[in-house]
Short mmCIF file of C-alpha atoms in Angstrom, two decimals:
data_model
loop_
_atom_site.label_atom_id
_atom_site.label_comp_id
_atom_site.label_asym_id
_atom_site.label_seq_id
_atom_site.Cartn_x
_atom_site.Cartn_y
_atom_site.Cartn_z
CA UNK A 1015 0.00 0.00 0.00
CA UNK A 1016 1.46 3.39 -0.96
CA UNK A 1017 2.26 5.84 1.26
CA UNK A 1018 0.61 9.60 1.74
CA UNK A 1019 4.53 10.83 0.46
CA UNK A 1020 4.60 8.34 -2.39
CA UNK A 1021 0.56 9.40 -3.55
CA UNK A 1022 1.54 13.27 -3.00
CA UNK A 1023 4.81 12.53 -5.03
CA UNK A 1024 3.09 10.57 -7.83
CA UNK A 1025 0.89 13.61 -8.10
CA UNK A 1026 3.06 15.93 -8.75
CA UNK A 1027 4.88 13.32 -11.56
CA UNK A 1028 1.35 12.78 -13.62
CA UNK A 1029 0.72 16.46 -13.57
CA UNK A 1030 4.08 17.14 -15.29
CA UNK A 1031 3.99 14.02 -17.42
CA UNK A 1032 0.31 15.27 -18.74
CA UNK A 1033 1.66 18.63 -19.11
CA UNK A 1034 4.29 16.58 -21.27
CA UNK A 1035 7.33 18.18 -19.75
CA UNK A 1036 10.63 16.90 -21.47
CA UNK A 1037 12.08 16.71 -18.35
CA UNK A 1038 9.37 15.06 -16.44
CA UNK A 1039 10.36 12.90 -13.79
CA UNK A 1040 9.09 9.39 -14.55
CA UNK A 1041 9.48 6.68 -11.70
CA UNK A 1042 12.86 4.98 -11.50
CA UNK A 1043 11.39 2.54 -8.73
CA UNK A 1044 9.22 -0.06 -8.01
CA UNK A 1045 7.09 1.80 -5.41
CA UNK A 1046 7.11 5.38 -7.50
CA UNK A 1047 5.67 3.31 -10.84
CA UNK A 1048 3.24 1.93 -8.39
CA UNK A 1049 1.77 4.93 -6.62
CA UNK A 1050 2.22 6.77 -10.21
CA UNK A 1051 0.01 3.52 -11.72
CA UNK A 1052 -2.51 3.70 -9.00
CA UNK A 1053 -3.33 7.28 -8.95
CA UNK A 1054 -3.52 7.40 -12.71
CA UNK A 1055 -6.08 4.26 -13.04
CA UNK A 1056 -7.76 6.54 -9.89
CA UNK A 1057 -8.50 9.29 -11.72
CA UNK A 1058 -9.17 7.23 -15.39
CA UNK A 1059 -5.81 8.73 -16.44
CA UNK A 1060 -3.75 5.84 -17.72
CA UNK A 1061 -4.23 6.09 -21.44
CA UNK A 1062 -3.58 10.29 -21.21
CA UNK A 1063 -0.05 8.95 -19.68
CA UNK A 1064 0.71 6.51 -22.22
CA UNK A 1065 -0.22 9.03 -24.80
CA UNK A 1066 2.06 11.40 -23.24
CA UNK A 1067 4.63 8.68 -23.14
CA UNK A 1068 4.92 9.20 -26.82
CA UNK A 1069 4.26 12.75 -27.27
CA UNK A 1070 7.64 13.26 -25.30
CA UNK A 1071 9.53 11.08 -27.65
CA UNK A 1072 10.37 8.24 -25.26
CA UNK A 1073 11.42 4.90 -26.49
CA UNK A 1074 8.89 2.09 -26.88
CA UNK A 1075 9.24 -1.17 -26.44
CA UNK A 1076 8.65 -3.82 -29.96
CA UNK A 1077 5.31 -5.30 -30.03
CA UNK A 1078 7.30 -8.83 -29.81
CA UNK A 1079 9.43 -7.28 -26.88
CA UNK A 1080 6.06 -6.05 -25.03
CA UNK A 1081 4.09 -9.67 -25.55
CA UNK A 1082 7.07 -11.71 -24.20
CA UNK A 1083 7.42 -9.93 -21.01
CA UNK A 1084 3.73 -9.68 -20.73
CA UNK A 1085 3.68 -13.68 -20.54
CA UNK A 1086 7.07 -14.17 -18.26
CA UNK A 1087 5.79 -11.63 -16.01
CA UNK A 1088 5.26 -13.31 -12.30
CA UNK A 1089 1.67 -13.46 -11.26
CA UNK A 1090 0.39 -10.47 -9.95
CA UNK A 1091 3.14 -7.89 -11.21
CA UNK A 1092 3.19 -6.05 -14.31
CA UNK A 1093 5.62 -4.21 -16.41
CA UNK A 1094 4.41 -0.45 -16.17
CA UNK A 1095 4.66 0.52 -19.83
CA UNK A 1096 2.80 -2.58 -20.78
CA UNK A 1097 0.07 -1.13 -18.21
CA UNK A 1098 0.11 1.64 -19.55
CA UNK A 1099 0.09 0.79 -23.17
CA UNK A 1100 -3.10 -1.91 -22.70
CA UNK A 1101 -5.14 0.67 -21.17
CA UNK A 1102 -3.95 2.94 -23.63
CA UNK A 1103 -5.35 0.30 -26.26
CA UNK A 1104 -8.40 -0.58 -24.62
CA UNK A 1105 -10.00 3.19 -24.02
CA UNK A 1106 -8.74 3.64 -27.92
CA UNK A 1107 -11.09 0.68 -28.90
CA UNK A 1108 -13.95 1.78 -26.50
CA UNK A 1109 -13.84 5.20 -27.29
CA UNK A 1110 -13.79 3.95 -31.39
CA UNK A 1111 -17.54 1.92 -30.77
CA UNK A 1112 -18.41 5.27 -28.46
CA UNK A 1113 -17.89 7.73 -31.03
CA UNK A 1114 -19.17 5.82 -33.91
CA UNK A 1115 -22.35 5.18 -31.58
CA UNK A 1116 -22.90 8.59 -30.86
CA UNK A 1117 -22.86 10.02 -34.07
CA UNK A 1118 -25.27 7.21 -35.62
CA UNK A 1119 -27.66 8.55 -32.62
CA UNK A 1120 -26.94 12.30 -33.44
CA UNK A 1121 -27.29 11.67 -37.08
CA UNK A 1122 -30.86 9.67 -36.31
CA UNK A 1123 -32.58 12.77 -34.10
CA UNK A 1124 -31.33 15.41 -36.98
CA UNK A 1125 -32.96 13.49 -39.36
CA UNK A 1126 -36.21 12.84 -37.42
CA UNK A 1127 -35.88 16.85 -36.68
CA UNK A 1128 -35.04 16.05 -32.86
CA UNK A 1129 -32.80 19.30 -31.45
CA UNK A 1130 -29.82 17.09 -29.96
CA UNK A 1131 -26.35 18.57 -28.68
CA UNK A 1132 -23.67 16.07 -27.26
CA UNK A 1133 -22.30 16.42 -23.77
CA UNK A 1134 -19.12 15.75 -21.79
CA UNK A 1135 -17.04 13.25 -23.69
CA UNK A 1136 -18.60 13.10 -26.76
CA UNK A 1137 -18.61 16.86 -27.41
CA UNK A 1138 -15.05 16.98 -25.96
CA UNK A 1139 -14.23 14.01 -28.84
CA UNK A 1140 -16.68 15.84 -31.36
CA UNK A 1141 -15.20 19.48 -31.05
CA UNK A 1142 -11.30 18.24 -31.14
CA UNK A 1143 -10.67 19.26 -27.43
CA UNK A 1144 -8.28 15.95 -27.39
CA UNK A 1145 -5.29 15.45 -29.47
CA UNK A 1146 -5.18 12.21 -29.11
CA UNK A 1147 -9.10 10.72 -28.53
CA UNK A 1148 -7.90 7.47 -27.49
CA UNK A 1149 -6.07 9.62 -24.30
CA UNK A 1150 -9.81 10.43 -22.95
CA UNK A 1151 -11.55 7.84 -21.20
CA UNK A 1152 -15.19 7.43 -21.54
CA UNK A 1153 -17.99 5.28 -19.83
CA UNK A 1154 -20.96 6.40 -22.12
CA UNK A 1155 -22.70 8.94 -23.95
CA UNK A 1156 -24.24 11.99 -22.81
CA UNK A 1157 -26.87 13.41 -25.43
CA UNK A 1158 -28.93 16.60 -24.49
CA UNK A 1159 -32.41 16.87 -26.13
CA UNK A 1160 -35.47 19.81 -25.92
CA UNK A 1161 -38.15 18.21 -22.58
CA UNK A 1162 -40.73 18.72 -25.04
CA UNK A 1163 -38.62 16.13 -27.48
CA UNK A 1164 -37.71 13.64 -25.29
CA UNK A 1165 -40.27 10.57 -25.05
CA UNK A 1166 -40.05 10.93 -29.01
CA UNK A 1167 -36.37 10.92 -28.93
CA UNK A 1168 -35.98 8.07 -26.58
CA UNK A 1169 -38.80 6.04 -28.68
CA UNK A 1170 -36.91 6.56 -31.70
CA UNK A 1171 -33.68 5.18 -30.36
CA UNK A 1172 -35.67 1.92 -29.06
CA UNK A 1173 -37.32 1.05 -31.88
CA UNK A 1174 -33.87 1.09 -33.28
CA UNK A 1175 -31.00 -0.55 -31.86
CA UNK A 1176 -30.86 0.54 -28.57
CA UNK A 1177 -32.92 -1.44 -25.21
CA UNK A 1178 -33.58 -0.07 -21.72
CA UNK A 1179 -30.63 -1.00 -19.48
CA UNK A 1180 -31.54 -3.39 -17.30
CA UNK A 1181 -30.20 -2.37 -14.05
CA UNK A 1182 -32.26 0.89 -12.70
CA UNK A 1183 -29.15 2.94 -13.14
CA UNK A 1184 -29.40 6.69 -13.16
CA UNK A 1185 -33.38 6.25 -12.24
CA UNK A 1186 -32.94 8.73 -9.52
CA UNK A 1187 -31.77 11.59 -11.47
CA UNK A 1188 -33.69 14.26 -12.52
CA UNK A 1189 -31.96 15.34 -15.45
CA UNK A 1190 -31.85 12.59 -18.31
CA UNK A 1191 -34.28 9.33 -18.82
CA UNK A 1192 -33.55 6.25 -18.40
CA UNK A 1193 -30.28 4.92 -19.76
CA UNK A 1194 -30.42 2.89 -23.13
CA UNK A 1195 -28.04 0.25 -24.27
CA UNK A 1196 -26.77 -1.18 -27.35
CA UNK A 1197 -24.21 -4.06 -26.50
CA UNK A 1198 -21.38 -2.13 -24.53
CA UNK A 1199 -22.55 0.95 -25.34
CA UNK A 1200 -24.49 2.92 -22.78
CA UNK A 1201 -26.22 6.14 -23.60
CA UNK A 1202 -28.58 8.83 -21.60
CA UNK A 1203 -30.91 11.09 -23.04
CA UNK A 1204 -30.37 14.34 -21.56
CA UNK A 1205 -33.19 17.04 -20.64
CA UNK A 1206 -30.86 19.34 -18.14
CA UNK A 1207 -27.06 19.58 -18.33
CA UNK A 1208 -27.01 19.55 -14.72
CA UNK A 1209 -28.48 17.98 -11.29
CA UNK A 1210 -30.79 20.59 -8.80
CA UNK A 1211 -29.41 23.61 -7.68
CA UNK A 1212 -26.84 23.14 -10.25
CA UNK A 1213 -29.30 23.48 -13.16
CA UNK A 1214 -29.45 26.92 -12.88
CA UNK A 1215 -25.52 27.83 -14.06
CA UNK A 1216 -26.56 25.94 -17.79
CA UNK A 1217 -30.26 25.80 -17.68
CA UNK A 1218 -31.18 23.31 -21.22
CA UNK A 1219 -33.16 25.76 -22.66
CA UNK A 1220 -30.36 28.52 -22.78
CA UNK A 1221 -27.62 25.84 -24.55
CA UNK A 1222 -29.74 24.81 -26.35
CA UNK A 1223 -30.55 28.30 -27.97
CA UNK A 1224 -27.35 28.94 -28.27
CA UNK A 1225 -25.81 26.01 -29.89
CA UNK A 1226 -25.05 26.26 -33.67
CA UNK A 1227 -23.94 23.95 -36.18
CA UNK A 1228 -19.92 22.98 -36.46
CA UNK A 1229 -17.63 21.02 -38.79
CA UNK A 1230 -16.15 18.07 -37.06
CA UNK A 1231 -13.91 15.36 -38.63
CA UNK A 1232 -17.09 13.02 -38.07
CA UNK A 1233 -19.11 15.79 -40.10
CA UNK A 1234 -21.45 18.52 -38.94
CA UNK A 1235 -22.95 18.58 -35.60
CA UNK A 1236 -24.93 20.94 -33.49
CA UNK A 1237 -22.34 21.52 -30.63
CA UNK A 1238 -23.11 23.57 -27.48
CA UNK A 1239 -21.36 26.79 -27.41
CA UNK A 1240 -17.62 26.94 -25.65
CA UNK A 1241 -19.23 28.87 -22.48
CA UNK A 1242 -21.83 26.68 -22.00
CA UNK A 1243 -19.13 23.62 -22.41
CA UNK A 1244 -16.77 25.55 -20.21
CA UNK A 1245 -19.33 26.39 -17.32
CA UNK A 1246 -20.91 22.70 -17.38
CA UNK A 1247 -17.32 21.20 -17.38
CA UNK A 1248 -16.73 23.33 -13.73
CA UNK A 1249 -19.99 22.73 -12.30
CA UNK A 1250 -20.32 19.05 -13.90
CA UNK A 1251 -16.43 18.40 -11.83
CA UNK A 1252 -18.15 18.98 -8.36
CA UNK A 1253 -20.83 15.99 -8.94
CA UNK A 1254 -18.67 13.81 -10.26
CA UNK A 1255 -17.98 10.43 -7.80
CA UNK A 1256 -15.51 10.25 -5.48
CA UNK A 1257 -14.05 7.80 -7.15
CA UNK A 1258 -12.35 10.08 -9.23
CA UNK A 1259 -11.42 13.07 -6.26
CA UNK A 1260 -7.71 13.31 -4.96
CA UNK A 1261 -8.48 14.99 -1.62
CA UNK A 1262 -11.59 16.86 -3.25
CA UNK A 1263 -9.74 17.74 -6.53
CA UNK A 1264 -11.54 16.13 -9.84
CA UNK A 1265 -7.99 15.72 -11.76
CA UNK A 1266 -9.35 14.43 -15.18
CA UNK A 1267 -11.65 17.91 -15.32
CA UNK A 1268 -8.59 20.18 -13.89
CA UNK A 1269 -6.69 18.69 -17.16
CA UNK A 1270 -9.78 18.62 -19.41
CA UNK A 1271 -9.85 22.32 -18.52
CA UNK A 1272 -6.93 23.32 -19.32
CA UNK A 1273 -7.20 21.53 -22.61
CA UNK A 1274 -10.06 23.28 -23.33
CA UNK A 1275 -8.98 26.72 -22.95
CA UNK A 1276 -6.00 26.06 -24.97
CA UNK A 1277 -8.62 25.55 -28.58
CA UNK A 1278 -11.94 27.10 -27.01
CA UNK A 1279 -11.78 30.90 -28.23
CA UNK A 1280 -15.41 32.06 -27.61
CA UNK A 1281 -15.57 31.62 -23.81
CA UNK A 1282 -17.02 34.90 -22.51
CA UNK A 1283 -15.40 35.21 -19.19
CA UNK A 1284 -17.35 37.73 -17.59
CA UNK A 1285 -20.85 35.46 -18.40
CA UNK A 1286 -18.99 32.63 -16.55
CA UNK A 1287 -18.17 34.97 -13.62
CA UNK A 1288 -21.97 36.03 -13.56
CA UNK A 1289 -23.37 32.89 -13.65
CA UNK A 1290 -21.55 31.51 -10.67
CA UNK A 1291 -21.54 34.43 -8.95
CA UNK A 1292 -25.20 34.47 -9.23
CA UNK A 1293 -25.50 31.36 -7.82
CA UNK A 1294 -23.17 31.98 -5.18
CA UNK A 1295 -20.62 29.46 -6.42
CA UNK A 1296 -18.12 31.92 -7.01
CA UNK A 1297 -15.34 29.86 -4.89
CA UNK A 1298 -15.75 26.62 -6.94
CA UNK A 1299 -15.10 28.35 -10.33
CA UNK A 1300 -12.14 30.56 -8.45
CA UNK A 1301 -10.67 27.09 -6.98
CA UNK A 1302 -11.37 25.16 -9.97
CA UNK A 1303 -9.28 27.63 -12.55
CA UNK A 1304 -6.53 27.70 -9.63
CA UNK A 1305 -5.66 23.98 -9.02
CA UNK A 1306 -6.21 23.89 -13.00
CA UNK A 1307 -3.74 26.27 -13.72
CA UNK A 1308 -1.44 25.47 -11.20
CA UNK A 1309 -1.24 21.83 -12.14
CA UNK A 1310 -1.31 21.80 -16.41
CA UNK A 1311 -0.66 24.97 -16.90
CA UNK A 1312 -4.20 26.06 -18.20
CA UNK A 1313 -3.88 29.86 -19.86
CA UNK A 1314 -5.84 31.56 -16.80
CA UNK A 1315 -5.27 34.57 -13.95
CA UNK A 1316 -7.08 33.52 -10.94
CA UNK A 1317 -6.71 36.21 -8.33
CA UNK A 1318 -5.22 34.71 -4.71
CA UNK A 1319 -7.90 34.42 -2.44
CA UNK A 1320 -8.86 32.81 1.13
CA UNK A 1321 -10.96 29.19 -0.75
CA UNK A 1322 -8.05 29.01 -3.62
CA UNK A 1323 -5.59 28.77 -0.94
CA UNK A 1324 -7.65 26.26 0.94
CA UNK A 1325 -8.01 24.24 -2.11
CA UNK A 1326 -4.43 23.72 -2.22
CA UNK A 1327 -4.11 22.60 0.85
CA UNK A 1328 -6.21 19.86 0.50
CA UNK A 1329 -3.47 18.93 -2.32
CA UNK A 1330 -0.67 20.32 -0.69
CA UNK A 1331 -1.19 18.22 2.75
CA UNK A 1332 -1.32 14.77 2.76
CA UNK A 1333 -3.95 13.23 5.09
CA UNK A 1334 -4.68 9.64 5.11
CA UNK A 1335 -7.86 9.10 6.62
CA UNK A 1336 -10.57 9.08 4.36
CA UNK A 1337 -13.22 10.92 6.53
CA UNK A 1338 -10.68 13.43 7.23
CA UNK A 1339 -9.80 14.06 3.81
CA UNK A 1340 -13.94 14.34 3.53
CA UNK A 1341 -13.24 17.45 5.95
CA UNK A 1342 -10.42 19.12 3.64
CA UNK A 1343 -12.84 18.48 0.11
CA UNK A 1344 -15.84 20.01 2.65
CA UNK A 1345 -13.63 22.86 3.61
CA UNK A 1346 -12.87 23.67 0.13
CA UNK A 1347 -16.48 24.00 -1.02
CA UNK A 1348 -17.96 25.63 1.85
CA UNK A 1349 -19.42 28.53 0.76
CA UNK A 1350 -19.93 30.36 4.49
CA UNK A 1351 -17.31 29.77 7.02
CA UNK A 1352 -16.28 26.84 8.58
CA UNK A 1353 -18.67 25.14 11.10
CA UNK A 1354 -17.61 22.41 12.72
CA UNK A 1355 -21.56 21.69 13.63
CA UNK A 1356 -21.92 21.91 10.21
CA UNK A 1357 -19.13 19.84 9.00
CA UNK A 1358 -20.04 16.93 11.51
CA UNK A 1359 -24.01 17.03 10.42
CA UNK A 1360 -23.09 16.66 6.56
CA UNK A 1361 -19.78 14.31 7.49
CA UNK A 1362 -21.05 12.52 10.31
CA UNK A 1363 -19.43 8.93 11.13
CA UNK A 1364 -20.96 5.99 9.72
CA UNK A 1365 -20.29 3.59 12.10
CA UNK A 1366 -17.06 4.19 14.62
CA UNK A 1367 -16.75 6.80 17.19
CA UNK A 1368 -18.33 10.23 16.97
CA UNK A 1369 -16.40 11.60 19.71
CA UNK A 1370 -13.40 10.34 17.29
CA UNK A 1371 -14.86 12.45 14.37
CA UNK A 1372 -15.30 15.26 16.09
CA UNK A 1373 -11.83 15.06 17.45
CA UNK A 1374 -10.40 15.06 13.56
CA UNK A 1375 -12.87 17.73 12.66
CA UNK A 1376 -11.67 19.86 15.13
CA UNK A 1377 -7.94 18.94 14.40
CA UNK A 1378 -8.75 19.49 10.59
CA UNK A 1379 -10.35 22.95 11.07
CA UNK A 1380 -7.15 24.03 13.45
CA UNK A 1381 -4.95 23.17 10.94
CA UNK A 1382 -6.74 24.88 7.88
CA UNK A 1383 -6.80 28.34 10.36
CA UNK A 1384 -3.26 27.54 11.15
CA UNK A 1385 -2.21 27.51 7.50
CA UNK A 1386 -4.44 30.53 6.22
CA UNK A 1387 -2.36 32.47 9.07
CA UNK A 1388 1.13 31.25 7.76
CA UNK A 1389 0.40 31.80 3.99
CA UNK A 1390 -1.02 35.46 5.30
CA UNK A 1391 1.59 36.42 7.25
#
């Protein structure tokens, strides 16, 4: 099991691997390759490494070479540029039937005169955000479509190819039907971009209004516009599961950011600003751009402020135990000031000690105040 030094060490190498530094400092060791491995297949980042592997000119093993020690390879360990390179392989063939999928579905509403406009991953694919496709990871498509369009859309895709999945997944949202399925391919029929009280920052109507119709190498598509993409990639990064969170930061979005303000040249900056300063939000966006900027270089002033410097903290400081690292993600987002009544309602133990939570919330909160002082000073 890797260490809270070896996981805060293996961060810093895949952020300057992904920002394909010549000089970045891949693992020498056994242990390094191993956090480095772990966090990447953490945050769905293995292919984007392998792909940078290459970008930075570094030498590959022969397919021959790569199959041999594959076999001879004792049970249980693996050779880390094979890991990297079958991952890299496998999201290239998944994202190939993904791609293909979603524009046979896009294709099939234009033509049935169904407004559609592809989210996340596909539009990212779609609108040549990624270089290299195969380096972004996807788990299924994301298609938004008018509430007035909807049952007609979904009927027309299941009296195609496409069948109910048939595990209840997704049934509790309240911003897409009910996912569909064609083999391995999963799909969900948007009517929001966004969950609740995060509806409001890209309500469906809006994008949709403002979407317009784009070249792509797969053809023409009706993409959303680059602020709507931009402000649904921010807000979109604080739902995601904590599956892919390193001590509350979402590091596939903090790259996918910066990748997208490298091509996207129509974001209007000051509608972003209003939007999530409406919704008083303000400190996600602010944080967000920070650790994004900080960590791949994404083209962006964020002005210093009391949350940014929070935020890196909770990458800066390595704590171990999960609930406490809860407390540094919580302390981030917070949008009042910290309250450890607070904190211990939303974060409360499940199961074990609550005197012992309390403790660490206390501890955690003393330390943040402690730090804020020292950077301050």
């Amino acid at each position: 099991m890797t260490t809270a030094g070896q996981r805060l060490a293996a961060l810093d190498t895949l952020t300057a691997i992904l920002r394909q530094e010549s000089a970045a400092p891949w693992p020498e060791h056994p242990d390094a390759w191993e956090a480095l491995l772990d966090l990447a297949a953490h945050h769905a980042l293995l292919p984007a490494v392998w792909s940078a592997w290459r970008a930075t000119g570094r030498p590959v093993l022969p397919d021959d070479a790569a199959r041999a020690l594959e076999r001879f390879a004792p049970l249980g360990r693996g050779v880390p540029e094979i890991v990297l390179r079958r991952a890299y392989e496998s999201s290239a063939a998944r994202t190939e039937r993904l791609l293909a999928a979603g524009v046979d579905v896009l294709r099939q509403l234009d033509a049935a005169g169904i407004p559609a406009v592809p989210l996340k991953g596909l539009h990212m694919l779609l609108a040549g955000v990624w270089t290299d496709p195969a380096a972004r990871t996807m788990a299924d498509l994301d298609v938004l479509v008018p509430q007035s369009a909807a049952d007609d859309a979904f009927a027309l895709l299941r009296a195609g190819s496409f069948q109910e999945h048939p595990e209840p997944i997704g049934e509790h949202a309240d911003h897409h039907l009910p996912m569909l399925a064609r083999g391995d391919v999963t799909l969900e029929l948007h009517t929001e971009l966004l969950v609740s009280r995060w509806s409001g920052l890209a309500p469906a109507s809006d994008v949709l209004a403002r979407a317009s119709r784009r070249d792509t190498a797969a053809g023409a598509f009706v993409l959303a516009s680059d602020t709507d993409t931009f402000v649904h990639l921010v807000a979109h990064a604080q739902l995601q599961d904590e599956t892919y969170r390193l001590l509350g930061v979402p590091l596939r979005a903090l790259f996918e950011t910066a990748l997208l303000l490298r091509v996207a040249h129509d974001i209007d900056d000051a509608d972003v600003t209003r939007r999530f300063a409406t919704h008083g939000v303000s400190h996600v966006l602010a944080a967000h751009l920070d650790a994004s900027r900080r960590m791949f270089d994404a083209p962006v002033d964020v002005p210093s402020n009391v949350r940014t410097v929070a935020h890196r903290l909770a990458v800066d400081v390595a704590v171990t135990e999960p609930r406490a690292q809860e407390a540094w993600a919580y302390l981030t987002r917070l949008p009042g000031s910290f309250s450890e009544s607070r904190m211990t309602e939303e974060f409360g133990p499940s199961g074990g000690s609550a005197w012992l939570w309390r403790a660490r919330a206390r501890h955690a909160g003393r330390r943040v105040r402690a730090r804020l002082r020292e950077r301050s000073d």
